[in-house]
Amino acid sequence: MKSPFNVTDPRYHLCALVVLSAVVVTVMFTEAMLTPALPLIQEEFGISGVWTSLILTAVLLVGAIITPVIGKCGDIFGKKRMMLICIAIYAAGVVASGWATDIGSLLLFRALQGTGLGMFPLCYALIREQFPPERVPVAVGTIAAMFGAGTLLGIFVGSWIVGLYGWRMTFHLVAPAVFILLALTAIVIIPSPPRAGAPIDRAGMAAFTLTLLSFVLALTMGGTAGWSSPGILLLLLMTAVFGALFVRVEAVAEEPMLDLSMVQKLPVLIALVIGLIVVMATFMLIQTLPYLIESPTGLGLPALAVGLILMPGSVADMISGPATGAMIGRWGVRPAMVLGSALLLVGALLYLFASPSVAVLVIAGVLFNAGMSVTLTGNTIIVIRAADAADTGAWTAVYHTSQNIGGMTGPVIAGAFLTSFAVNVPGWTAAMPSTEAFHLVFAAISVLSLATLLLSLRVRDSEI
């Protein structure tokens, strides 16, 4: 379908930004709306906290595997075409998840939703390709802010729906919005010109998939089977072997799945590492807070309280993205990165050392989410500025893969803590996390936040 705009029309830039922002909002809304339901799903299916962590991890695992492929295909075959394919598959996963009968089917349908994460680098690549250079930082910041907007709506609306109608209704209600998004993308977005390229790096994709799969299985099973058990040690060995094979395959590939030459640029390498650990810490928090708020070992509040407590942090996230784009346009990337990582660390330390209460969780959430938004927006701009225009999709896909790996491992690590340090509570079928479990998760998040600050201090605008 032909767009009614042309690529130089300022009205197109506005409408395209609205549609691309809606893509991010929809995906993040779907992820966040399920967060208040994790304890309820665990209770309904009678599963451990490790299994509930896979409800988030399944999406991120698939996203980590296919995002580089989608980014590369977007550069080769056209970004709009790939977005339409991704939205269609994503819609199928959303519709089916609402009818899942057990944890196995839910994880399968959630895996289909991993294609939604593959759209994020396409959004950034379209902005780099079709927007005037002076509008790119604020547009990137706006897209980054939509992570907070989607999370805000998802947590608030999701907690309300879960409390009144159950977790399945969240998927039933979001499905029509996904189909509307598919139509808007088809109507508004102008196709990007395809370019010649080599076939998809299937060998690299296979090695990368096996690396991530063995790593996730090791993290998932380590908390229950024991980290020194033969099976876990074998999985960790397989992770190292497949990882080494992946690096070797990519070094000789004509068009590698992941352009590892990116890491030769120090600012890009720093951005990749920061993206991984910040998103890892964020998803550890997302996995943990519903238990702290809802479970009898925490505050013991209803599901609706999850949305109300986390909402201010999501607002801070939503505001900080565009503000960071404007800040970087005026003062550069380094001040924004240092500010963001400092806010992140202060919020993490507040979670760790302050006695949990509604007020503490709100203040810590505002600081942590603002820091996350500022840091990730700066990261994205570093990668976009470092990439050639023709490779923006592939490079931002690599960056989002690092984020997906962090998001994939974060819930599993938190789930291992929450499961290993759990206690039986009268009236609850599943064991609930203890106070020690919450402290260990927050301590790990604080360490990751400190590492982010130290890395941010190394960023130099002159090197970007």
Tab-separated table of C-alpha atoms in Angstrom:
chain	number	residue	atom	x	y	z
A	1	MET	CA	0.000	0.000	0.000
A	2	LYS	CA	1.391	3.388	-1.015
A	3	SER	CA	1.826	6.015	1.681
A	4	PRO	CA	-0.048	9.326	1.144
A	5	PHE	CA	3.154	11.210	2.111
A	6	ASN	CA	6.612	11.709	0.656
A	7	VAL	CA	9.779	11.281	2.664
A	8	THR	CA	10.622	15.024	2.750
A	9	ASP	CA	7.201	16.057	4.066
A	10	PRO	CA	7.373	17.237	7.721
A	11	ARG	CA	3.884	15.823	8.193
A	12	TYR	CA	5.247	12.409	7.280
A	13	HIS	CA	7.985	12.704	9.905
A	14	LEU	CA	5.338	13.429	12.546
A	15	CYS	CA	2.963	10.658	11.438
A	16	ALA	CA	5.792	8.148	11.024
A	17	LEU	CA	7.095	8.966	14.487
A	18	VAL	CA	3.613	8.393	15.913
A	19	VAL	CA	3.335	4.993	14.197
A	20	LEU	CA	6.854	3.894	15.140
A	21	SER	CA	6.229	5.038	18.707
A	22	ALA	CA	3.012	3.015	18.705
A	23	VAL	CA	5.012	-0.062	17.708
A	24	VAL	CA	7.202	0.268	20.783
A	25	VAL	CA	4.281	1.186	23.051
A	26	THR	CA	2.281	-1.845	21.935
A	27	VAL	CA	5.109	-4.328	22.450
A	28	MET	CA	6.107	-2.889	25.820
A	29	PHE	CA	2.453	-2.653	26.889
A	30	THR	CA	1.987	-6.352	26.180
A	31	GLU	CA	5.119	-7.215	28.156
A	32	ALA	CA	4.328	-4.960	31.115
A	33	MET	CA	0.647	-5.854	31.434
A	34	LEU	CA	1.614	-9.424	32.315
A	35	THR	CA	3.988	-8.377	35.099
A	36	PRO	CA	1.334	-8.064	37.854
A	37	ALA	CA	0.008	-11.495	36.840
A	38	LEU	CA	3.220	-13.471	37.396
A	39	PRO	CA	2.369	-14.575	40.960
A	40	LEU	CA	-1.167	-15.485	39.828
A	41	ILE	CA	0.087	-17.512	36.852
A	42	GLN	CA	2.506	-19.293	39.167
A	43	GLU	CA	-0.370	-20.121	41.499
A	44	GLU	CA	-2.749	-21.214	38.694
A	45	PHE	CA	-0.271	-23.545	36.986
A	46	GLY	CA	1.403	-24.666	40.235
A	47	ILE	CA	4.919	-23.882	38.990
A	48	SER	CA	8.089	-22.503	40.561
A	49	GLY	CA	9.476	-18.973	40.245
A	50	VAL	CA	12.029	-20.221	37.718
A	51	TRP	CA	9.226	-21.237	35.360
A	52	THR	CA	7.481	-17.888	35.739
A	53	SER	CA	10.750	-16.161	34.847
A	54	LEU	CA	10.610	-18.006	31.520
A	55	ILE	CA	7.322	-16.235	30.732
A	56	LEU	CA	9.402	-13.082	30.250
A	57	THR	CA	12.531	-14.856	29.043
A	58	ALA	CA	10.822	-16.742	26.186
A	59	VAL	CA	10.058	-13.474	24.393
A	60	LEU	CA	13.544	-12.111	24.960
A	61	LEU	CA	15.294	-15.326	23.926
A	62	VAL	CA	13.521	-15.388	20.572
A	63	GLY	CA	14.045	-11.656	20.216
A	64	ALA	CA	17.776	-11.998	20.845
A	65	ILE	CA	18.059	-14.715	18.201
A	66	ILE	CA	16.009	-13.162	15.420
A	67	THR	CA	16.621	-9.430	15.910
A	68	PRO	CA	19.952	-9.428	14.001
A	69	VAL	CA	18.317	-11.397	11.197
A	70	ILE	CA	15.378	-8.993	11.033
A	71	GLY	CA	17.726	-5.996	11.064
A	72	LYS	CA	19.804	-7.475	8.249
A	73	CYS	CA	16.703	-8.422	6.259
A	74	GLY	CA	15.368	-4.911	6.759
A	75	ASP	CA	18.518	-3.460	5.206
A	76	ILE	CA	18.376	-5.950	2.314
A	77	PHE	CA	14.651	-6.415	1.564
A	78	GLY	CA	13.136	-3.252	2.995
A	79	LYS	CA	12.323	-2.177	6.524
A	80	LYS	CA	8.582	-1.677	6.029
A	81	ARG	CA	8.179	-5.176	4.587
A	82	MET	CA	9.955	-6.722	7.551
A	83	MET	CA	7.901	-4.671	10.018
A	84	LEU	CA	4.661	-5.928	8.500
A	85	ILE	CA	5.847	-9.539	8.703
A	86	CYS	CA	6.915	-9.092	12.320
A	87	ILE	CA	3.630	-7.478	13.361
A	88	ALA	CA	1.626	-10.289	11.746
A	89	ILE	CA	3.565	-13.005	13.614
A	90	TYR	CA	3.402	-10.965	16.806
A	91	ALA	CA	-0.379	-10.674	16.471
A	92	ALA	CA	-0.685	-14.458	16.196
A	93	GLY	CA	1.301	-14.875	19.428
A	94	VAL	CA	-0.805	-12.322	21.292
A	95	VAL	CA	-4.101	-13.884	20.223
A	96	ALA	CA	-2.970	-17.433	21.064
A	97	SER	CA	-1.504	-16.524	24.487
A	98	GLY	CA	-4.936	-15.624	25.796
A	99	TRP	CA	-6.046	-19.224	25.219
A	100	ALA	CA	-2.998	-21.008	26.680
A	101	THR	CA	-4.006	-24.062	28.703
A	102	ASP	CA	-0.719	-24.743	30.506
A	103	ILE	CA	2.749	-23.287	30.989
A	104	GLY	CA	4.111	-25.104	27.923
A	105	SER	CA	1.596	-23.607	25.497
A	106	LEU	CA	1.925	-20.182	27.107
A	107	LEU	CA	5.706	-20.238	26.628
A	108	LEU	CA	5.292	-21.305	22.990
A	109	PHE	CA	2.881	-18.486	22.206
A	110	ARG	CA	5.033	-16.019	24.127
A	111	ALA	CA	7.974	-17.078	21.979
A	112	LEU	CA	6.056	-15.955	18.875
A	113	GLN	CA	5.835	-12.516	20.472
A	114	GLY	CA	9.632	-12.321	20.361
A	115	THR	CA	9.267	-11.022	16.806
A	116	GLY	CA	7.959	-7.796	18.330
A	117	LEU	CA	11.416	-7.027	19.713
A	118	GLY	CA	12.863	-7.386	16.222
A	119	MET	CA	10.947	-4.285	15.145
A	120	PHE	CA	12.855	-1.906	17.407
A	121	PRO	CA	16.038	-1.635	15.284
A	122	LEU	CA	13.843	-1.199	12.203
A	123	CYS	CA	12.232	1.813	13.901
A	124	TYR	CA	15.615	3.413	14.603
A	125	ALA	CA	16.872	2.617	11.110
A	126	LEU	CA	13.831	4.260	9.496
A	127	ILE	CA	14.396	7.377	11.598
A	128	ARG	CA	18.072	7.527	10.593
A	129	GLU	CA	17.165	6.961	6.943
A	130	GLN	CA	14.081	9.150	6.509
A	131	PHE	CA	14.343	11.964	9.077
A	132	PRO	CA	16.433	15.160	8.799
A	133	PRO	CA	19.705	14.786	10.773
A	134	GLU	CA	18.807	17.551	13.210
A	135	ARG	CA	15.610	15.723	14.207
A	136	VAL	CA	17.197	12.325	14.747
A	137	PRO	CA	18.299	12.717	18.433
A	138	VAL	CA	14.900	13.908	19.657
A	139	ALA	CA	13.110	11.289	17.535
A	140	VAL	CA	15.344	8.573	18.982
A	141	GLY	CA	14.673	9.929	22.469
A	142	THR	CA	10.937	9.886	21.765
A	143	ILE	CA	11.088	6.242	20.695
A	144	ALA	CA	13.097	5.457	23.829
A	145	ALA	CA	10.447	7.252	25.908
A	146	MET	CA	7.810	4.953	24.482
A	147	PHE	CA	9.384	2.102	26.423
A	148	GLY	CA	8.267	3.973	29.526
A	149	ALA	CA	4.892	4.896	28.057
A	150	GLY	CA	4.155	1.305	27.104
A	151	THR	CA	5.324	0.075	30.480
A	152	LEU	CA	3.215	2.705	32.252
A	153	LEU	CA	0.045	1.757	30.398
A	154	GLY	CA	0.773	-1.950	30.590
A	155	ILE	CA	1.439	-2.071	34.312
A	156	PHE	CA	-1.447	0.196	35.253
A	157	VAL	CA	-4.073	-1.209	32.877
A	158	GLY	CA	-2.722	-4.741	33.253
A	159	SER	CA	-2.926	-4.696	37.049
A	160	TRP	CA	-6.501	-3.426	36.845
A	161	ILE	CA	-7.536	-6.049	34.268
A	162	VAL	CA	-5.734	-8.859	36.098
A	163	GLY	CA	-7.371	-7.898	39.381
A	164	LEU	CA	-10.887	-7.799	37.896
A	165	TYR	CA	-10.934	-10.254	35.002
A	166	GLY	CA	-7.821	-12.435	35.202
A	167	TRP	CA	-4.572	-12.482	33.261
A	168	ARG	CA	-6.006	-14.017	30.062
A	169	MET	CA	-8.157	-10.971	29.427
A	170	THR	CA	-5.020	-8.826	29.048
A	171	PHE	CA	-4.191	-10.648	25.802
A	172	HIS	CA	-7.793	-10.623	24.579
A	173	LEU	CA	-7.977	-6.846	24.928
A	174	VAL	CA	-4.612	-6.017	23.341
A	175	ALA	CA	-5.140	-8.177	20.224
A	176	PRO	CA	-7.333	-5.618	18.360
A	177	ALA	CA	-4.738	-2.892	18.960
A	178	VAL	CA	-2.074	-5.045	17.287
A	179	PHE	CA	-4.214	-5.444	14.155
A	180	ILE	CA	-4.838	-1.678	14.071
A	181	LEU	CA	-1.074	-1.155	14.301
A	182	LEU	CA	-0.592	-3.507	11.347
A	183	ALA	CA	-2.990	-1.408	9.260
A	184	LEU	CA	-1.390	1.913	10.264
A	185	THR	CA	2.078	0.653	9.403
A	186	ALA	CA	0.869	-0.492	5.978
A	187	ILE	CA	-0.780	2.883	5.276
A	188	VAL	CA	1.668	5.432	6.701
A	189	ILE	CA	5.239	4.128	6.501
A	190	ILE	CA	7.132	4.748	3.264
A	191	PRO	CA	9.100	1.701	2.072
A	192	SER	CA	12.859	1.993	2.302
A	193	PRO	CA	14.816	1.065	-0.823
A	194	PRO	CA	16.161	-2.502	-0.685
A	195	ARG	CA	19.811	-3.122	-1.395
A	196	ALA	CA	21.710	-6.117	-2.651
A	197	GLY	CA	23.134	-8.394	-0.022
A	198	ALA	CA	24.429	-11.876	0.642
A	199	PRO	CA	22.117	-14.682	1.847
A	200	ILE	CA	21.234	-14.871	5.519
A	201	ASP	CA	24.069	-16.269	7.634
A	202	ARG	CA	22.353	-19.539	8.589
A	203	ALA	CA	25.461	-21.083	10.153
A	204	GLY	CA	25.938	-18.048	12.356
A	205	MET	CA	22.271	-18.053	13.326
A	206	ALA	CA	22.427	-21.742	14.296
A	207	ALA	CA	25.575	-21.295	16.414
A	208	PHE	CA	24.126	-18.183	18.072
A	209	THR	CA	20.852	-19.965	18.836
A	210	LEU	CA	22.629	-22.937	20.421
A	211	THR	CA	24.814	-20.591	22.482
A	212	LEU	CA	21.870	-18.678	23.922
A	213	LEU	CA	19.720	-21.769	24.406
A	214	SER	CA	22.356	-23.677	26.380
A	215	PHE	CA	23.090	-20.555	28.440
A	216	VAL	CA	19.414	-19.979	29.319
A	217	LEU	CA	18.932	-23.649	30.226
A	218	ALA	CA	21.970	-23.485	32.526
A	219	LEU	CA	20.627	-20.362	34.250
A	220	THR	CA	17.119	-21.792	34.506
A	221	MET	CA	18.105	-25.166	35.947
A	222	GLY	CA	21.100	-24.043	38.026
A	223	GLY	CA	19.007	-22.744	40.909
A	224	THR	CA	17.237	-26.084	41.363
A	225	ALA	CA	19.748	-28.704	40.164
A	226	GLY	CA	22.771	-27.011	41.737
A	227	TRP	CA	25.418	-24.973	39.940
A	228	SER	CA	28.069	-27.679	40.388
A	229	SER	CA	25.897	-30.533	39.090
A	230	PRO	CA	27.203	-32.380	36.000
A	231	GLY	CA	24.259	-31.328	33.846
A	232	ILE	CA	24.738	-27.613	34.587
A	233	LEU	CA	28.483	-27.808	34.051
A	234	LEU	CA	27.859	-29.543	30.719
A	235	LEU	CA	25.446	-26.794	29.649
A	236	LEU	CA	27.977	-24.099	30.586
A	237	LEU	CA	30.656	-25.950	28.623
A	238	MET	CA	28.298	-26.170	25.641
A	239	THR	CA	27.683	-22.425	25.935
A	240	ALA	CA	31.423	-21.741	25.724
A	241	VAL	CA	31.923	-24.163	22.819
A	242	PHE	CA	29.000	-22.869	20.773
A	243	GLY	CA	30.030	-19.282	21.555
A	244	ALA	CA	33.547	-19.914	20.271
A	245	LEU	CA	32.089	-21.603	17.188
A	246	PHE	CA	29.847	-18.601	16.592
A	247	VAL	CA	32.795	-16.175	16.719
A	248	ARG	CA	34.735	-18.367	14.294
A	249	VAL	CA	31.822	-18.643	11.863
A	250	GLU	CA	31.156	-14.904	11.926
A	251	ALA	CA	34.817	-14.106	11.258
A	252	VAL	CA	34.684	-15.802	7.837
A	253	ALA	CA	31.057	-15.092	6.849
A	254	GLU	CA	30.522	-12.886	3.794
A	255	GLU	CA	27.601	-11.100	5.511
A	256	PRO	CA	27.786	-12.081	9.205
A	257	MET	CA	24.655	-12.296	11.304
A	258	LEU	CA	26.299	-10.009	13.873
A	259	ASP	CA	28.880	-7.535	12.615
A	260	LEU	CA	31.509	-8.162	15.298
A	261	SER	CA	33.703	-5.422	13.814
A	262	MET	CA	31.441	-3.050	15.755
A	263	VAL	CA	33.257	-3.906	18.964
A	264	GLN	CA	36.473	-2.480	17.531
A	265	LYS	CA	34.990	0.958	18.182
A	266	LEU	CA	35.327	1.496	21.926
A	267	PRO	CA	32.216	3.712	22.373
A	268	VAL	CA	30.100	1.095	20.601
A	269	LEU	CA	31.565	-1.689	22.731
A	270	ILE	CA	30.775	0.323	25.876
A	271	ALA	CA	27.228	0.923	24.604
A	272	LEU	CA	26.736	-2.799	23.975
A	273	VAL	CA	27.921	-3.748	27.464
A	274	ILE	CA	25.905	-1.002	29.171
A	275	GLY	CA	22.800	-1.950	27.204
A	276	LEU	CA	23.155	-5.554	28.316
A	277	ILE	CA	23.645	-4.877	32.022
A	278	VAL	CA	21.086	-2.052	32.319
A	279	VAL	CA	18.340	-4.131	30.727
A	280	MET	CA	19.419	-7.147	32.788
A	281	ALA	CA	19.039	-5.096	35.971
A	282	THR	CA	15.709	-3.680	34.782
A	283	PHE	CA	14.213	-7.092	34.080
A	284	MET	CA	15.483	-8.414	37.386
A	285	LEU	CA	13.495	-5.592	38.941
A	286	ILE	CA	10.423	-6.280	36.791
A	287	GLN	CA	10.523	-9.936	37.819
A	288	THR	CA	10.942	-9.132	41.528
A	289	LEU	CA	8.708	-6.162	42.324
A	290	PRO	CA	5.325	-7.881	41.784
A	291	TYR	CA	6.345	-10.494	44.358
A	292	LEU	CA	7.572	-7.832	46.791
A	293	ILE	CA	4.338	-5.881	46.403
A	294	GLU	CA	1.783	-8.722	46.236
A	295	SER	CA	3.177	-11.663	48.182
A	296	PRO	CA	2.528	-12.137	51.915
A	297	THR	CA	6.298	-12.140	52.457
A	298	GLY	CA	6.425	-8.612	51.038
A	299	LEU	CA	3.849	-5.839	51.333
A	300	GLY	CA	0.875	-8.161	50.746
A	301	LEU	CA	-1.020	-5.672	48.573
A	302	PRO	CA	-3.528	-6.475	45.764
A	303	ALA	CA	-2.493	-6.733	42.099
A	304	LEU	CA	-3.804	-3.241	41.353
A	305	ALA	CA	-1.193	-1.820	43.732
A	306	VAL	CA	1.573	-3.019	41.387
A	307	GLY	CA	0.412	-0.618	38.701
A	308	LEU	CA	-0.089	2.274	41.096
A	309	ILE	CA	3.351	1.875	42.681
A	310	LEU	CA	5.258	1.409	39.413
A	311	MET	CA	3.371	4.091	37.475
A	312	PRO	CA	5.461	7.109	38.648
A	313	GLY	CA	8.660	5.369	37.543
A	314	SER	CA	7.183	4.723	34.120
A	315	VAL	CA	6.205	8.396	33.839
A	316	ALA	CA	9.798	9.355	34.667
A	317	ASP	CA	10.997	6.965	31.962
A	318	MET	CA	8.581	8.465	29.441
A	319	ILE	CA	9.667	12.048	30.171
A	320	SER	CA	13.395	11.343	30.284
A	321	GLY	CA	13.734	9.961	26.742
A	322	PRO	CA	12.984	13.112	24.693
A	323	ALA	CA	14.728	15.243	27.323
A	324	THR	CA	17.851	13.149	26.860
A	325	GLY	CA	17.734	13.598	23.085
A	326	ALA	CA	17.609	17.378	23.550
A	327	MET	CA	20.369	17.219	26.190
A	328	ILE	CA	22.669	15.245	23.919
A	329	GLY	CA	22.037	17.620	21.021
A	330	ARG	CA	23.226	20.486	23.222
A	331	TRP	CA	25.894	19.051	25.560
A	332	GLY	CA	26.918	15.718	24.077
A	333	VAL	CA	26.519	12.066	24.996
A	334	ARG	CA	28.927	11.748	27.947
A	335	PRO	CA	27.085	14.072	30.404
A	336	ALA	CA	23.828	12.263	29.688
A	337	MET	CA	25.397	8.827	30.211
A	338	VAL	CA	26.998	9.825	33.516
A	339	LEU	CA	23.790	11.454	34.771
A	340	GLY	CA	21.671	8.472	33.781
A	341	SER	CA	23.945	5.872	35.352
A	342	ALA	CA	24.209	7.925	38.566
A	343	LEU	CA	20.400	8.064	38.864
A	344	LEU	CA	20.281	4.339	38.172
A	345	LEU	CA	22.719	3.612	41.008
A	346	VAL	CA	20.942	5.851	43.537
A	347	GLY	CA	17.632	4.155	42.779
A	348	ALA	CA	19.185	0.681	43.104
A	349	LEU	CA	20.780	1.538	46.463
A	350	LEU	CA	17.451	2.852	47.728
A	351	TYR	CA	15.807	-0.471	46.862
A	352	LEU	CA	18.626	-2.280	48.682
A	353	PHE	CA	19.019	-0.315	51.912
A	354	ALA	CA	15.650	1.327	52.601
A	355	SER	CA	12.904	-0.632	54.343
A	356	PRO	CA	10.280	-1.540	51.730
A	357	SER	CA	7.195	0.649	51.738
A	358	VAL	CA	4.978	2.214	49.106
A	359	ALA	CA	6.814	5.555	49.359
A	360	VAL	CA	10.269	3.961	49.089
A	361	LEU	CA	9.302	1.868	46.073
A	362	VAL	CA	7.822	4.895	44.298
A	363	ILE	CA	10.880	7.122	44.862
A	364	ALA	CA	13.349	4.378	43.978
A	365	GLY	CA	11.326	3.567	40.858
A	366	VAL	CA	11.351	7.176	39.667
A	367	LEU	CA	15.130	7.439	40.065
A	368	PHE	CA	15.877	4.028	38.568
A	369	ASN	CA	13.562	4.387	35.569
A	370	ALA	CA	14.735	7.900	34.774
A	371	GLY	CA	18.337	6.684	34.866
A	372	MET	CA	17.495	3.715	32.669
A	373	SER	CA	15.802	5.915	30.056
A	374	VAL	CA	18.642	8.461	29.947
A	375	THR	CA	21.316	5.769	29.707
A	376	LEU	CA	19.631	3.659	27.032
A	377	THR	CA	18.800	6.727	24.919
A	378	GLY	CA	22.458	7.780	25.031
A	379	ASN	CA	23.496	4.250	24.125
A	380	THR	CA	21.256	4.191	21.075
A	381	ILE	CA	22.562	7.521	19.811
A	382	ILE	CA	26.152	6.281	20.203
A	383	VAL	CA	25.415	3.272	17.985
A	384	ILE	CA	23.451	5.261	15.390
A	385	ARG	CA	26.191	7.880	15.077
A	386	ALA	CA	28.890	5.224	14.742
A	387	ALA	CA	27.108	3.234	12.007
A	388	ASP	CA	27.105	3.977	8.290
A	389	ALA	CA	23.623	4.949	7.113
A	390	ALA	CA	23.228	1.737	5.063
A	391	ASP	CA	24.106	-0.430	8.065
A	392	THR	CA	21.974	1.307	10.689
A	393	GLY	CA	19.435	-1.531	10.797
A	394	ALA	CA	22.095	-4.202	11.259
A	395	TRP	CA	24.078	-2.218	13.859
A	396	THR	CA	21.068	-1.228	15.945
A	397	ALA	CA	19.945	-4.863	15.709
A	398	VAL	CA	23.230	-5.936	17.293
A	399	TYR	CA	22.719	-3.361	20.020
A	400	HIS	CA	19.183	-4.568	20.678
A	401	THR	CA	20.447	-8.133	20.718
A	402	SER	CA	22.749	-7.170	23.592
A	403	GLN	CA	19.732	-5.649	25.347
A	404	ASN	CA	17.652	-8.755	24.668
A	405	ILE	CA	20.363	-10.989	26.108
A	406	GLY	CA	20.373	-8.848	29.234
A	407	GLY	CA	16.584	-8.918	29.433
A	408	MET	CA	16.601	-12.650	28.801
A	409	THR	CA	19.014	-13.445	31.617
A	410	GLY	CA	17.705	-10.895	34.132
A	411	PRO	CA	14.415	-12.650	34.978
A	412	VAL	CA	16.140	-16.038	35.133
A	413	ILE	CA	18.739	-14.757	37.607
A	414	ALA	CA	16.059	-13.059	39.696
A	415	GLY	CA	13.883	-16.168	39.451
A	416	ALA	CA	16.764	-18.302	40.719
A	417	PHE	CA	17.117	-16.053	43.791
A	418	LEU	CA	13.367	-15.958	44.377
A	419	THR	CA	13.123	-19.752	44.122
A	420	SER	CA	16.267	-20.672	46.077
A	421	PHE	CA	15.310	-18.459	49.010
A	422	ALA	CA	11.580	-19.186	49.247
A	423	VAL	CA	9.343	-20.059	52.186
A	424	ASN	CA	5.998	-21.809	52.481
A	425	VAL	CA	3.085	-19.533	53.316
A	426	PRO	CA	-0.256	-20.802	54.677
A	427	GLY	CA	-2.979	-20.483	52.041
A	428	TRP	CA	-0.574	-20.363	49.085
A	429	THR	CA	0.146	-23.428	46.948
A	430	ALA	CA	3.545	-22.200	45.732
A	431	ALA	CA	6.366	-21.123	48.032
A	432	MET	CA	6.914	-17.352	48.136
A	433	PRO	CA	10.256	-15.467	48.126
A	434	SER	CA	11.761	-14.593	51.490
A	435	THR	CA	13.135	-11.222	52.595
A	436	GLU	CA	16.640	-12.534	51.933
A	437	ALA	CA	15.695	-13.271	48.322
A	438	PHE	CA	14.606	-9.675	47.764
A	439	HIS	CA	17.834	-8.325	49.314
A	440	LEU	CA	19.999	-10.541	47.121
A	441	VAL	CA	18.219	-9.401	43.959
A	442	PHE	CA	18.561	-5.728	44.896
A	443	ALA	CA	22.245	-6.235	45.781
A	444	ALA	CA	22.880	-7.725	42.338
A	445	ILE	CA	21.043	-4.811	40.689
A	446	SER	CA	23.187	-2.348	42.666
A	447	VAL	CA	26.395	-4.009	41.474
A	448	LEU	CA	25.207	-3.846	37.857
A	449	SER	CA	24.288	-0.168	38.301
A	450	LEU	CA	27.739	0.632	39.693
A	451	ALA	CA	29.330	-1.076	36.682
A	452	THR	CA	27.169	1.097	34.412
A	453	LEU	CA	28.432	4.267	36.086
A	454	LEU	CA	32.070	3.212	35.769
A	455	LEU	CA	31.619	2.419	32.075
A	456	SER	CA	29.758	5.684	31.430
A	457	LEU	CA	32.687	7.649	32.835
A	458	ARG	CA	34.798	6.150	30.027
A	459	VAL	CA	32.588	7.564	27.244
A	460	ARG	CA	34.193	10.378	25.214
A	461	ASP	CA	32.214	12.413	22.668
A	462	SER	CA	35.376	12.954	20.630
A	463	GLU	CA	35.609	9.179	20.038
A	464	ILE	CA	32.055	8.770	18.727
